[in-house]
Coordinates of C-alpha atoms in Angstrom, one line a residue:
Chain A
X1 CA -76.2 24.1 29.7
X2 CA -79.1 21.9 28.7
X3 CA -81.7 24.4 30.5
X4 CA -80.6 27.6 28.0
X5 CA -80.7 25.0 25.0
X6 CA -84.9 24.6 25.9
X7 CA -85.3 27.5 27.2
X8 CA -88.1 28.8 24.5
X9 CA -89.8 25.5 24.9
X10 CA -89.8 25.8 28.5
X11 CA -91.7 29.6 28.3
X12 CA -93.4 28.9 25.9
X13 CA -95.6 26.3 28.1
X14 CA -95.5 29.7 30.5
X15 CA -93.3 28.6 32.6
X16 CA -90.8 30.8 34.1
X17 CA -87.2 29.1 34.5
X18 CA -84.6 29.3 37.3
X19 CA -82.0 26.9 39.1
X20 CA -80.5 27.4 42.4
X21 CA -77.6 26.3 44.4
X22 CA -75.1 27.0 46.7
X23 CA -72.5 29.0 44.7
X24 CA -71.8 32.6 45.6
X25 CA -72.6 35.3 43.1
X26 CA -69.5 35.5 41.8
X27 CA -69.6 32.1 41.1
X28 CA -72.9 32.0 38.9
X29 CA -72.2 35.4 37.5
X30 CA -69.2 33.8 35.8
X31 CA -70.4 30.9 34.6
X32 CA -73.3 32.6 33.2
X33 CA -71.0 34.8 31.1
X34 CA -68.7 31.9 30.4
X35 CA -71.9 29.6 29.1
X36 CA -74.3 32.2 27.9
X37 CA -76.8 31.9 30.3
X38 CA -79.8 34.1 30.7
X39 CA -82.2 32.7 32.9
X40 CA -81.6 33.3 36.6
X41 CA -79.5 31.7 38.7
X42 CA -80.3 31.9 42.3
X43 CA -77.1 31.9 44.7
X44 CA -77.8 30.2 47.8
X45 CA -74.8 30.5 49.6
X46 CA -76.0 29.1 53.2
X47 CA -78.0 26.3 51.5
X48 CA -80.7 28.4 53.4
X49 CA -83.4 27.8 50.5
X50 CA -81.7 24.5 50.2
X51 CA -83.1 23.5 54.2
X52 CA -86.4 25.2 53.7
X53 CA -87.2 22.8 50.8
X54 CA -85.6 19.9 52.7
X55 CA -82.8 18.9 50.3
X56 CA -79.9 19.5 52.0
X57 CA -77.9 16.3 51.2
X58 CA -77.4 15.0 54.8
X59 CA -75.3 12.5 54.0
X60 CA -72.1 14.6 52.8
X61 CA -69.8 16.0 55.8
X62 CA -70.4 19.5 57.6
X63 CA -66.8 19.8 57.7
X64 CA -66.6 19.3 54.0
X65 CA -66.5 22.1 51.2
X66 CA -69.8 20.3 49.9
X67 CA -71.4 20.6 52.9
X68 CA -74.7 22.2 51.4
X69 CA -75.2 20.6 48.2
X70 CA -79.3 19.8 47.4
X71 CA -80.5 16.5 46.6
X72 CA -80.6 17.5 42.8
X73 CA -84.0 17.8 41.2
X74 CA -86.7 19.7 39.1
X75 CA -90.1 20.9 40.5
X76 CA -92.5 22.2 38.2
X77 CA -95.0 24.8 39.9
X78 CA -98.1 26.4 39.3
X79 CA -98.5 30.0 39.4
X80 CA -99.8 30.1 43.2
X81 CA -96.7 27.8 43.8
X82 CA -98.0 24.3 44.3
X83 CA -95.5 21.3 43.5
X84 CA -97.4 20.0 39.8
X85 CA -95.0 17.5 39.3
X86 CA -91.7 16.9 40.2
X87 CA -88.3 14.9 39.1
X88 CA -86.0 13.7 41.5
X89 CA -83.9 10.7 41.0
X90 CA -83.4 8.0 43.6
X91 CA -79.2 7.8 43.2
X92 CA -77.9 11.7 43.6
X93 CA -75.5 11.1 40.6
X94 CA -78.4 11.1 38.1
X95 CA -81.0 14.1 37.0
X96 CA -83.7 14.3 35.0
X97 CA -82.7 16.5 31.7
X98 CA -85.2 19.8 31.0
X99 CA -85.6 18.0 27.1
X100 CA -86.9 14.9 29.0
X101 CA -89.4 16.4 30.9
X102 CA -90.7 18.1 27.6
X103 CA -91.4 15.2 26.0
X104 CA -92.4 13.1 29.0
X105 CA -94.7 15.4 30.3
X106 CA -95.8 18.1 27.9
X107 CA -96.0 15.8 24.9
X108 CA -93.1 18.0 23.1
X109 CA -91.6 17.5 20.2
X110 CA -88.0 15.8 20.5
X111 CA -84.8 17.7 20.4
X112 CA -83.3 15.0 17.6
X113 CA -84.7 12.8 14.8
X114 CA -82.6 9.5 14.7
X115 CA -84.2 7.6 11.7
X116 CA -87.6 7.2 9.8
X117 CA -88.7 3.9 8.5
X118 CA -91.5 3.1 6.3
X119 CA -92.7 -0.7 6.5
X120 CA -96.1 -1.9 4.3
X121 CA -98.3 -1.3 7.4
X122 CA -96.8 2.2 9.1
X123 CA -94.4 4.8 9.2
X124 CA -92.1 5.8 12.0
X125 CA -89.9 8.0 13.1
X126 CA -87.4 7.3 16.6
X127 CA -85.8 10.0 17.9
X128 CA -84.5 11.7 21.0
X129 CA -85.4 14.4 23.8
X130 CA -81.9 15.9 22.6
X131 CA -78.8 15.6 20.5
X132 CA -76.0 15.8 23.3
X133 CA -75.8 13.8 26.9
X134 CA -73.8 13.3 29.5
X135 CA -73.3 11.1 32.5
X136 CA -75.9 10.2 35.0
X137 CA -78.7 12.9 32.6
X138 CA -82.2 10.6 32.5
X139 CA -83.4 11.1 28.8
X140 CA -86.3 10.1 26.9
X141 CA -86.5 8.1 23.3
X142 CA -89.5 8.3 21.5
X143 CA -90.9 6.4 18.3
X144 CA -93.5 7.7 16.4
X145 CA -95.9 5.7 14.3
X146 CA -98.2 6.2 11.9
X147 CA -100.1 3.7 10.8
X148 CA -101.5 3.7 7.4
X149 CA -105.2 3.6 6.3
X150 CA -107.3 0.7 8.1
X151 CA -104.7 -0.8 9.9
X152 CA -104.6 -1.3 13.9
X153 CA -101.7 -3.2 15.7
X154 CA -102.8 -4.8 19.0
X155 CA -101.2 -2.6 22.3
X156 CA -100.4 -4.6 25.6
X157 CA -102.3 -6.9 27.5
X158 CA -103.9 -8.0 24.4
X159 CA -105.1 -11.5 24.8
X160 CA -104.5 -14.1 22.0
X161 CA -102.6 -11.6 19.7
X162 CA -99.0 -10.5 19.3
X163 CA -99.0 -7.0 21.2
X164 CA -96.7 -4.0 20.1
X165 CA -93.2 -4.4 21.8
X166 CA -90.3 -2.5 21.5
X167 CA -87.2 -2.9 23.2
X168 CA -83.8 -1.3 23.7
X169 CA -80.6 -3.5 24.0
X170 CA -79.1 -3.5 27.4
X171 CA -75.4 -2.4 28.1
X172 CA -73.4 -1.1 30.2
X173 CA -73.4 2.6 29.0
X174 CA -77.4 3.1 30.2
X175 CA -80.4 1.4 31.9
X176 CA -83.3 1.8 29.9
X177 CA -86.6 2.1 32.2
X178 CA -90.3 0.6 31.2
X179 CA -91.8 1.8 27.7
X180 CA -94.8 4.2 28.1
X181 CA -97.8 2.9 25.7
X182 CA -100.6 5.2 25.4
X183 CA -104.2 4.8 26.1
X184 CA -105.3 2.2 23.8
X185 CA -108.5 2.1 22.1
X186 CA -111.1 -1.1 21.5
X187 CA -112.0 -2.6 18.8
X188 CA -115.1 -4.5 18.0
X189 CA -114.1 -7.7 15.5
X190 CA -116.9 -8.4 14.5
X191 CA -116.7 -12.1 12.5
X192 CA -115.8 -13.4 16.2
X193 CA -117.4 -11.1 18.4
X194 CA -114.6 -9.9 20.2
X195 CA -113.2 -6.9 21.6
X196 CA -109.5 -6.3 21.8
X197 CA -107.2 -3.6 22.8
X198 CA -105.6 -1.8 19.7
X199 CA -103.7 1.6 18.0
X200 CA -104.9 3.0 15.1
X201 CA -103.6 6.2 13.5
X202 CA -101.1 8.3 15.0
X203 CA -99.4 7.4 18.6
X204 CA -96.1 7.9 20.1
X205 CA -94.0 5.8 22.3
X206 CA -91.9 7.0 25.0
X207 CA -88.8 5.3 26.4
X208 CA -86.3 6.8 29.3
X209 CA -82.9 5.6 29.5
X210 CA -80.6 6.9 32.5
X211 CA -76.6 6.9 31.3
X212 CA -74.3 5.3 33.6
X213 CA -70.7 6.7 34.7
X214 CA -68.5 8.2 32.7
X215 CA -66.3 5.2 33.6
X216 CA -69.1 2.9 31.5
X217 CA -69.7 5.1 29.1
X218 CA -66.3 5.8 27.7
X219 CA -65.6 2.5 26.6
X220 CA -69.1 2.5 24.3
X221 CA -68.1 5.4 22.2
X222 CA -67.2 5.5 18.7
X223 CA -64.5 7.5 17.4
X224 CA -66.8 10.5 16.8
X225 CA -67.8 10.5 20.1
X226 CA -71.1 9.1 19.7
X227 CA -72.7 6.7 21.8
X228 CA -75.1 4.4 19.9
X229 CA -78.4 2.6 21.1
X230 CA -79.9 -0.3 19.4
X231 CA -83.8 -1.7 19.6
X232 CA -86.0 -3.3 17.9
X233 CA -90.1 -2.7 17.7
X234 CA -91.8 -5.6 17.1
X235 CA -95.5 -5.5 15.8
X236 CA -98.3 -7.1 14.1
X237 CA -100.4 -5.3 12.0
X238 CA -103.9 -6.3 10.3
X239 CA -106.6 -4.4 8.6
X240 CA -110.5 -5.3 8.6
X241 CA -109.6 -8.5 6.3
X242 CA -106.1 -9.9 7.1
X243 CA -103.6 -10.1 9.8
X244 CA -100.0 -9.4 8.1
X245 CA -96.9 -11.3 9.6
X246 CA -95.4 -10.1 12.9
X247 CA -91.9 -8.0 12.0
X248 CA -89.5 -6.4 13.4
X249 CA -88.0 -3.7 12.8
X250 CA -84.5 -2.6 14.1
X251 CA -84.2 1.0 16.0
X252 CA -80.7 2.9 16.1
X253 CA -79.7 5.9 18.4
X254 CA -77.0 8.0 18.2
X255 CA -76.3 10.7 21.3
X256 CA -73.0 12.3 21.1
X257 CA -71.4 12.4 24.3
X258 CA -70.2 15.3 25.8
X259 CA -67.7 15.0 28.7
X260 CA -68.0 17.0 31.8
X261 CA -66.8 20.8 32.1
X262 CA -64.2 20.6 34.4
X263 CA -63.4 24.6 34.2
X264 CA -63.6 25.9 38.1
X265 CA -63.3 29.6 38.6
X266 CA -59.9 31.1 40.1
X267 CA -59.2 29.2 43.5
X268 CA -59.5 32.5 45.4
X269 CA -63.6 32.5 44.1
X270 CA -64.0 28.6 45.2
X271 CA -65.7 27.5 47.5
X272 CA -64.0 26.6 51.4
X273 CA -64.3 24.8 53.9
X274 CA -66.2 26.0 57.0
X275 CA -63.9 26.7 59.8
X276 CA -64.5 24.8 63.2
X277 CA -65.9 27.3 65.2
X278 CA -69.0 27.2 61.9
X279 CA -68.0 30.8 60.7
X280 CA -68.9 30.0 56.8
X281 CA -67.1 33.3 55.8
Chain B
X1 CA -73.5 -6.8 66.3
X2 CA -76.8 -7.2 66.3
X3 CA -77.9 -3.3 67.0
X4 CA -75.2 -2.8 64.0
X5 CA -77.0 -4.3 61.7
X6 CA -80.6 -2.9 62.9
X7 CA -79.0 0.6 63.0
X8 CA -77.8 0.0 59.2
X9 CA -81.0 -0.5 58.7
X10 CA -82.6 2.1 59.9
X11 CA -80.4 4.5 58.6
X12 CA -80.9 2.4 55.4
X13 CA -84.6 3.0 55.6
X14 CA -84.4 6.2 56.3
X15 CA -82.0 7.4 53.5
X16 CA -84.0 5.2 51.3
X17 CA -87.3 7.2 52.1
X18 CA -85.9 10.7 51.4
X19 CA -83.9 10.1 48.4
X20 CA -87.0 8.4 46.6
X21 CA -89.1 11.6 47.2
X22 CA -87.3 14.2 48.8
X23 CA -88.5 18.1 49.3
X24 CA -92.3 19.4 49.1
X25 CA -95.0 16.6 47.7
X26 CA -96.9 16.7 44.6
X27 CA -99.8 19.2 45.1
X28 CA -98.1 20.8 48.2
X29 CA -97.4 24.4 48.2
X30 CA -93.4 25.5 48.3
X31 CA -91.9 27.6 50.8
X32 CA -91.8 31.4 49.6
X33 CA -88.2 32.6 49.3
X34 CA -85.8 35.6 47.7
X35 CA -82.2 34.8 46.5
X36 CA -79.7 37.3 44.8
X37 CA -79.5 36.4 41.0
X38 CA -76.1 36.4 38.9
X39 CA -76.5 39.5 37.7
X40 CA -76.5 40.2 42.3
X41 CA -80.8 41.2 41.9
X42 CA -82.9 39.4 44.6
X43 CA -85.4 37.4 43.2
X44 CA -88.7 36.1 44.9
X45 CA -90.7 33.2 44.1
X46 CA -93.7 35.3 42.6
X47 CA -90.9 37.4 40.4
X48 CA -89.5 34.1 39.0
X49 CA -92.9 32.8 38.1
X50 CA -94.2 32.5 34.6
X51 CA -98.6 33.3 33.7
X52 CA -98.4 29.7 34.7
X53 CA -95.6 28.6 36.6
X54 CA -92.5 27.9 37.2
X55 CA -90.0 25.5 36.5
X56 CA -87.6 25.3 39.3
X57 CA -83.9 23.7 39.2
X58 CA -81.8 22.5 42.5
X59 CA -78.6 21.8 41.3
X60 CA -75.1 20.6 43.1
X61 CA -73.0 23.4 41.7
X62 CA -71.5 25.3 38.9
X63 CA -68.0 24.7 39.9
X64 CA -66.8 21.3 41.2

């Protein structure tokens, strides 16, 4: 599971971990064995927890085995309990990964190094919140830059200069969601008396991309299983004597695509049905 | 036919409202709770808790 894979990252920002759901103990107990897990899971067999948070998924059946599913989702708490932040996303066949809230919220460092580039004006580096996805997991591309001594590049909603751009091509696979810039700094230009909105130094840029179904992802993969992203950041750079031509650099991604475990326990352990007169047992 | 489609949309409304945001709000507090563990040890909300915080995971299932 993604969780165990961050789990030092994750305690090390002194959090403690745990996931809950509506499986019975015998359930979780062997799944954890089966996947090595060793942060608690929390069995919440009559979605009890579930109602007292209000995420009981309303819209699936009480008749059905399902009946007491959550609206998936990750809170992050503070010690006295108080909601800090919290990911939940608007279609309930899509979650925000643990790796992804790392990087978008804590700054950390990403799970997987894609490519580094070195142009005349910076350095980057693009990688990934983590190495593996699957369907419907909201994930976070990053692209570090580093620009080298006395050059600035101009960030968004510069007026009159080419601003910093990077975008991801579109397909069917993923939907990319809105670039996070940093704070940008201003800079005096002297000779014309203007200030204007720039990076300078070290900054990082954040991208989210939600895959799609395993139905649209399939068809994107490679033989290896690898499911490849293509982007391009587009800059211009100048020092405090030139402006250099805008470029444009191409960005590559490659996630290797893990399918979904479809291992149940034995039938008598699964989960039934409540019977009519609501006995759950 | 026309209550059909205003009852769509309410019910679209509605739906639409919970599953942008649903559970306890940013800066709330959550509701206290124990649940057995794997290993079959209840577990409070203060025993889960990290020096400062906690993240915590709903998820569908394990087995599905």
């Amino acid at each position: 599971m993604e969780l165990q894979q961050n789990l030092e990252k994750i305690r090390k920002r002194g959090l403690g971990v745990a996931a809950i759901s509506y499986d019975s103990v015998g359930v979780l107990s062997t799944f954890a064995q089966r996947k090595g897990i060793s942060y608690p899971l929390l069995s919440d067999e009559d979605s009890k927890v579930i109602r007292a948070y209000a995420l009981l998924n309303e819209s699936v059946p009480p008749g059905s085995p399902q009946f007491g599913i959550p609206y998936p989702g990750t809170f992050i708490l503070d010690a006295l309990g108080t909601v800090v932040s919290k990911y939940f996303e608007s279609d309930f066949r899509q979650r925000y990964t643990a790796s992804d809230i790392l990087v978008r919220q804590y700054g950390e460092r990403p799970g997987s190094t894609s490519q580094t580039v070195e142009t005349k004006h910076l350095k980057l580096v693009s990688s990934a919140s983590q190495t593996n996805v699957r369907w419907g997991q909201r994930i976070a591309l990053t692209v570090d830059i580093d620009l080298k001594g006395g050059m600035h590049v101009y960030a968004p909603g510069v007026d009159g200069y080419i601003p910093i751009d990077w975008k991801i091509k579109s397909a069917p696979a993923f939907t990319p969601h809105e670039v996070t810039y940093p704070a940008s700094q201003q800079l005096y230009l002297k000779p014309i008396h203007e200030t204007v909105p720039v990076y300078k130094g070290r900054f990082r840029l954040v991208q989210e991309i939600t895959l799609g179904t395993d139905e649209e992802i399939k068809p994107m993969l490679s033989k290896d299983g690898s499911l490849a992203i293509e982007g391009a950041l587009r800059y211009q750079a100048c020092d405090d004597r030139v402006c250099y031509l805008m470029q444009t650099v191409p960005l590559k991604w490659a996630l290797h695509y893990d399918e979904l475990d479809r291992q149940r326990v034995p039938p008598r352990m699964q989960r039934k049905a409540p019977s009519p007169d609501g006995d759950t047992k | 036919m026309r209550s059909i489609v205003i009852g769509i949309l309410v019910v679209t409304a509605v739906c639409g409202q919970s599953a942008r945001d649903p559970g306890p709000a940013v800066g709330s507090r959550v509701p206290d709770f124990t649940a057995v563990d794997q290993d079959g040890r209840p577990r409070s909300l203060h025993s889960l808790m990290g020096p400062r915080g906690l993240m915590l995971v709903f998820f569908r299932s394990t087995d599905w």
